[in-house]
Amino acid sequence: MGDAVVVGTAPGLAGPRGRRSSLVGWTFLLPVIVLNLVVIIGPAVASIYYSLTEWSGLGATEFVGLGNYGQLLQDANFHKAFVNNVQWTVMNLTLPVGFGLVGAALLARARRFSMVYRVVFFIPYVIASVVNVNIWRQIYHPLKGVGPYLAQLTGLEWLNIKPLGDPDLVLYAVYFTNFWHWWGFLLVLYLAAMQAIDGDLYDAAAVEGASGSQQFRFVTIPGILPTLMYSLLQTIIWSFLSFDYVFLMTEGGPGNASLLLAVYAYQNAFADFRVGYAASIGMSLSFVAALVTLLFVMLRRRGWEV
């Protein structure tokens, strides 16, 4: 008979030395755990609690249960902000993603000045939102903006539009600023994913007679699908959390025409001192983000490359 194989515990994984190593590991993790408790879990639990109360931000709280959430269902401003958020999200899922995909596909073919193009398209993303807002507020200026200038230059009065003062145009005007800021980031993201695709796949498709559009559909899109799905997930979540451009340009006006949920929560918390009600708006945003994340998790478990 052959020698018996003795199966034992690897040195250092059990006994006093193992427990000591485990203790050292947890000691190094302790700052991260404490940081998560203080910065993430603590405020999250506090938000849930305050959403169930009537609180001005100072003094004692009054527990109202689900009263704030019931009021949300009857709040016309909340309904307006929610519809605007949905519209904002749909626009973010179409224009920037579409322009990013097409721009990345064209830029992937560029042999000269490729890095220059990337930098030019990426610059708006790295510029602070306050700077971007000031640039576009000058462009939209009712007296010195592009519209009044073109109307004076051509004599066509209909060109003298004031988008930030028009309830029918203001949301699109603010969104265009966000689009100008966002789409370059998606372009660079998609371009990096496209450049990781094996070039032999394109050669094989060309040999089979596939056109450029067919190569894009059957080679490029499947090749960047994980990146594309990740960008869609982040776009949906970030769209519902959008705050800075709307607040800096219009504060939700005129007449709540450009109001978004994050801006409405800010107004309730810091202008009307209804912190409990603002917390319930914030929890509704978290609920939407959780639903979107859950959807992508379910798709991943079904075999989708997301």
Coordinates of C-alpha atoms in Angstrom, one line a residue:
M1 CA 0.0 0.0 0.0
G2 CA 1.2 3.5 -0.7
D3 CA 2.0 6.0 2.0
A4 CA -1.0 7.5 3.7
V5 CA -1.7 11.1 2.9
V6 CA -2.1 13.2 6.0
V7 CA -4.5 16.0 5.6
G8 CA -4.0 18.7 8.1
T9 CA -4.5 22.3 8.6
A10 CA -2.1 24.6 6.9
P11 CA 0.3 26.3 9.3
G12 CA -0.9 29.7 10.3
L13 CA -4.6 29.1 9.6
A14 CA -5.6 27.7 13.0
G15 CA -4.5 28.0 16.5
P16 CA -3.1 31.0 18.3
R17 CA -1.1 32.2 15.2
G18 CA -4.2 32.0 13.1
R19 CA -6.3 33.9 15.6
R20 CA -3.6 36.5 15.9
S21 CA -3.5 37.0 12.1
S22 CA -7.2 37.3 12.0
L23 CA -7.2 39.9 14.7
V24 CA -4.5 41.9 12.8
G25 CA -6.6 41.8 9.7
W26 CA -9.7 43.0 11.5
T27 CA -7.7 45.7 13.1
F28 CA -6.7 47.1 9.7
L29 CA -10.3 46.9 8.6
L30 CA -11.7 48.6 11.6
P31 CA -11.1 52.2 10.3
V32 CA -13.0 51.4 7.1
I33 CA -15.8 49.8 9.1
V34 CA -16.1 52.8 11.4
L35 CA -16.0 55.2 8.5
N36 CA -18.8 53.3 6.8
L37 CA -20.9 53.4 10.0
V38 CA -20.3 57.1 10.5
V39 CA -20.5 58.3 6.9
I40 CA -22.9 55.9 5.2
I41 CA -24.9 53.7 7.5
G42 CA -25.5 56.3 10.2
P43 CA -26.9 59.0 7.9
A44 CA -29.0 56.4 6.0
V45 CA -30.7 55.2 9.2
A46 CA -31.1 58.8 10.3
S47 CA -32.7 59.7 7.0
I48 CA -35.2 56.9 7.3
Y49 CA -36.1 58.0 10.8
Y50 CA -36.5 61.7 9.9
S51 CA -38.6 60.9 6.9
L52 CA -41.1 59.6 9.5
T53 CA -41.1 62.8 11.5
E54 CA -42.1 66.4 11.3
W55 CA -38.9 68.4 12.0
S56 CA -37.7 71.8 11.2
G57 CA -34.0 71.0 11.6
L58 CA -33.9 72.4 15.1
G59 CA -35.5 71.3 18.3
A60 CA -37.6 68.2 18.9
T61 CA -39.0 65.9 16.3
E62 CA -42.7 64.9 16.0
F63 CA -43.3 61.4 14.8
V64 CA -45.9 61.3 12.0
G65 CA -45.3 57.8 10.6
L66 CA -46.0 57.5 6.9
G67 CA -47.7 61.0 6.9
N68 CA -44.9 62.6 4.8
Y69 CA -45.2 59.8 2.2
G70 CA -48.9 60.2 2.0
Q71 CA -48.5 63.9 1.5
L72 CA -46.0 63.2 -1.3
L73 CA -48.8 61.4 -3.2
Q74 CA -50.9 64.5 -3.1
D75 CA -48.1 67.1 -3.7
A76 CA -48.5 68.7 -7.1
N77 CA -44.9 70.0 -6.9
F78 CA -43.6 66.5 -6.2
H79 CA -45.5 65.2 -9.2
K80 CA -44.1 67.9 -11.4
A81 CA -40.5 67.3 -10.2
F82 CA -41.0 63.5 -10.7
V83 CA -42.2 63.9 -14.2
N84 CA -39.3 66.3 -15.0
N85 CA -36.9 63.8 -13.5
V86 CA -38.3 61.0 -15.8
Q87 CA -38.0 63.3 -18.8
W88 CA -34.5 64.3 -17.7
T89 CA -33.5 60.6 -17.4
V90 CA -35.0 59.7 -20.8
M91 CA -33.0 62.5 -22.4
N92 CA -29.8 61.3 -20.7
L93 CA -30.4 57.8 -21.9
T94 CA -30.7 58.9 -25.6
L95 CA -28.7 61.9 -26.6
P96 CA -25.5 61.5 -24.6
V97 CA -25.4 57.7 -25.0
G98 CA -26.2 58.0 -28.8
F99 CA -23.6 60.7 -29.4
G100 CA -21.1 58.9 -27.2
L101 CA -21.4 55.7 -29.2
V102 CA -21.3 57.3 -32.6
G103 CA -18.5 59.6 -31.6
A104 CA -16.4 56.8 -30.2
A105 CA -17.0 54.6 -33.3
L106 CA -15.8 57.5 -35.5
L107 CA -12.9 58.3 -33.2
A108 CA -11.8 54.7 -33.1
R109 CA -11.0 54.9 -36.8
A110 CA -8.9 58.1 -36.4
R111 CA -5.2 57.5 -37.1
R112 CA -4.0 61.1 -36.4
F113 CA -4.7 63.5 -33.6
S114 CA -6.7 60.8 -31.7
M115 CA -5.5 61.9 -28.3
V116 CA -6.2 65.6 -29.2
Y117 CA -9.8 64.7 -30.0
R118 CA -10.2 62.8 -26.7
V119 CA -8.9 65.7 -24.7
V120 CA -11.2 68.2 -26.5
F121 CA -14.3 66.2 -26.0
F122 CA -13.4 65.3 -22.3
I123 CA -12.6 68.9 -21.3
P124 CA -16.3 69.9 -20.5
Y125 CA -16.5 67.0 -18.1
V126 CA -13.6 68.0 -16.0
I127 CA -14.6 71.7 -15.8
A128 CA -16.5 72.6 -12.6
S129 CA -20.2 72.8 -13.0
V130 CA -20.2 76.4 -11.7
V131 CA -17.9 77.4 -14.6
N132 CA -20.0 75.5 -17.1
V133 CA -23.2 77.2 -15.8
N134 CA -21.7 80.7 -16.1
I135 CA -20.7 80.0 -19.7
W136 CA -24.1 78.8 -20.7
R137 CA -25.9 81.5 -18.7
Q138 CA -24.1 84.0 -20.9
I139 CA -25.1 82.1 -24.0
Y140 CA -28.7 82.1 -22.8
H141 CA -28.7 85.7 -21.6
P142 CA -32.0 87.5 -22.5
L143 CA -30.2 90.7 -23.6
K144 CA -26.7 89.7 -24.5
G145 CA -27.1 86.1 -25.4
V146 CA -26.9 84.3 -28.7
G147 CA -30.7 84.6 -29.4
P148 CA -30.9 88.4 -29.1
Y149 CA -27.6 88.7 -31.2
L150 CA -28.9 86.5 -34.0
A151 CA -32.3 88.4 -34.0
Q152 CA -30.5 91.7 -34.3
L153 CA -28.1 90.4 -36.9
T154 CA -30.7 88.8 -39.2
G155 CA -33.8 90.9 -38.3
L156 CA -35.7 87.7 -37.5
E157 CA -37.5 88.4 -34.2
W158 CA -38.4 84.8 -33.7
L159 CA -34.7 84.0 -33.0
N160 CA -34.9 86.3 -30.0
I161 CA -35.7 83.4 -27.6
K162 CA -35.1 83.5 -23.9
P163 CA -34.9 79.8 -23.0
L164 CA -34.3 80.2 -19.2
G165 CA -37.4 82.4 -18.9
D166 CA -39.7 80.2 -21.0
P167 CA -41.5 77.5 -19.1
D168 CA -41.7 75.4 -22.3
L169 CA -38.0 75.6 -23.1
V170 CA -36.2 76.0 -19.7
L171 CA -35.8 72.3 -18.9
Y172 CA -34.4 71.6 -22.4
A173 CA -32.1 74.5 -22.1
V174 CA -30.7 73.4 -18.7
Y175 CA -30.5 69.8 -20.0
F176 CA -28.4 70.9 -23.0
T177 CA -25.8 72.3 -20.6
N178 CA -25.8 69.0 -18.8
F179 CA -25.5 67.1 -22.1
W180 CA -22.6 69.2 -23.2
H181 CA -20.9 68.4 -19.9
W182 CA -21.7 64.6 -19.9
W183 CA -21.4 63.2 -23.4
G184 CA -17.6 63.5 -23.7
F185 CA -17.1 61.3 -20.7
L186 CA -19.3 58.6 -22.3
L187 CA -17.4 59.0 -25.6
V188 CA -14.0 58.3 -23.8
L189 CA -15.5 55.4 -21.9
Y190 CA -17.0 53.7 -24.9
L191 CA -13.8 54.4 -26.9
A192 CA -11.7 52.6 -24.3
A193 CA -14.0 49.6 -24.5
M194 CA -14.0 49.6 -28.3
Q195 CA -10.2 49.6 -28.4
A196 CA -10.2 46.5 -26.2
I197 CA -12.1 44.5 -28.9
D198 CA -10.0 42.0 -30.8
G199 CA -9.3 43.4 -34.3
D200 CA -9.6 39.9 -35.8
L201 CA -13.3 40.0 -35.2
Y202 CA -13.6 43.0 -37.5
D203 CA -11.4 41.3 -40.1
A204 CA -13.5 38.2 -40.0
A205 CA -16.7 40.3 -40.3
A206 CA -15.2 42.2 -43.3
V207 CA -14.3 38.9 -45.0
E208 CA -17.9 37.7 -44.5
G209 CA -19.0 40.9 -46.3
A210 CA -20.4 42.8 -43.3
S211 CA -20.8 46.5 -43.9
G212 CA -19.6 49.2 -41.5
S213 CA -23.0 49.5 -39.8
Q214 CA -23.3 45.7 -39.5
Q215 CA -19.9 45.5 -37.9
F216 CA -20.9 48.1 -35.4
R217 CA -24.1 46.3 -34.6
F218 CA -22.8 42.7 -34.4
V219 CA -19.2 43.2 -33.3
T220 CA -18.9 46.6 -31.6
I221 CA -22.1 46.6 -29.5
P222 CA -21.7 43.0 -28.2
G223 CA -18.0 43.8 -27.5
I224 CA -18.7 46.8 -25.3
L225 CA -22.0 45.5 -23.9
P226 CA -20.8 45.3 -20.2
T227 CA -19.5 48.9 -20.4
L228 CA -22.6 50.1 -22.1
M229 CA -24.9 48.5 -19.6
Y230 CA -22.9 49.9 -16.7
S231 CA -23.1 53.4 -18.2
L232 CA -26.9 53.1 -18.5
L233 CA -27.2 52.0 -14.9
Q234 CA -25.1 54.9 -13.7
T235 CA -26.9 57.3 -16.0
I236 CA -30.3 56.4 -14.6
I237 CA -29.2 56.7 -11.0
W238 CA -27.3 60.0 -11.6
S239 CA -30.2 61.4 -13.6
F240 CA -32.5 61.0 -10.6
L241 CA -29.9 62.6 -8.3
S242 CA -29.2 65.5 -10.6
F243 CA -29.1 68.8 -8.7
D244 CA -26.3 71.2 -9.6
Y245 CA -27.1 72.4 -13.1
V246 CA -30.8 73.0 -12.4
F247 CA -30.2 74.7 -9.0
L248 CA -27.4 76.9 -10.3
M249 CA -29.2 78.0 -13.5
T250 CA -32.9 78.3 -12.5
E251 CA -33.4 76.9 -8.9
G252 CA -36.3 74.9 -10.5
G253 CA -38.0 77.9 -12.1
P254 CA -39.8 79.6 -13.7
G255 CA -42.9 78.3 -12.0
N256 CA -41.3 74.9 -11.2
A257 CA -41.0 74.3 -14.9
S258 CA -37.4 72.9 -14.4
L259 CA -37.9 71.5 -10.9
L260 CA -36.2 68.2 -10.1
L261 CA -36.6 66.0 -7.1
A262 CA -33.2 66.8 -5.6
V263 CA -33.8 70.5 -6.0
Y264 CA -37.3 70.2 -4.4
A265 CA -35.8 68.3 -1.4
Y266 CA -33.2 71.1 -1.0
Q267 CA -36.0 73.7 -1.1
N268 CA -38.0 71.9 1.6
A269 CA -35.0 71.4 3.8
F270 CA -33.2 74.7 3.6
A271 CA -35.8 77.2 2.5
D272 CA -39.0 75.9 4.1
F273 CA -37.3 74.2 7.0
R274 CA -39.3 71.0 6.5
V275 CA -36.4 68.6 7.0
G276 CA -38.6 65.6 7.7
Y277 CA -40.6 66.1 4.4
A278 CA -37.3 66.6 2.6
A279 CA -36.0 63.4 4.0
S280 CA -39.1 61.6 2.6
I281 CA -38.3 63.0 -0.8
G282 CA -34.7 61.8 -0.5
M283 CA -35.9 58.3 0.5
S284 CA -38.1 58.2 -2.6
L285 CA -35.0 58.9 -4.7
S286 CA -33.2 56.1 -2.9
F287 CA -36.1 53.8 -3.6
V288 CA -35.9 54.6 -7.3
A289 CA -32.1 54.0 -7.3
A290 CA -32.6 50.7 -5.4
L291 CA -35.2 49.5 -8.0
V292 CA -32.9 50.3 -10.9
T293 CA -30.0 48.5 -9.2
L294 CA -32.2 45.5 -8.4
L295 CA -33.3 45.3 -12.1
F296 CA -29.7 45.1 -13.2
V297 CA -28.8 42.5 -10.6
M298 CA -31.7 40.4 -11.8
L299 CA -30.6 40.7 -15.4
R300 CA -27.1 39.7 -14.4
R301 CA -28.3 36.6 -12.7
R302 CA -30.2 35.7 -15.9
G303 CA -27.0 35.8 -17.8
W304 CA -26.9 39.3 -19.2
E305 CA -23.5 40.9 -19.4
V306 CA -24.1 43.8 -17.2

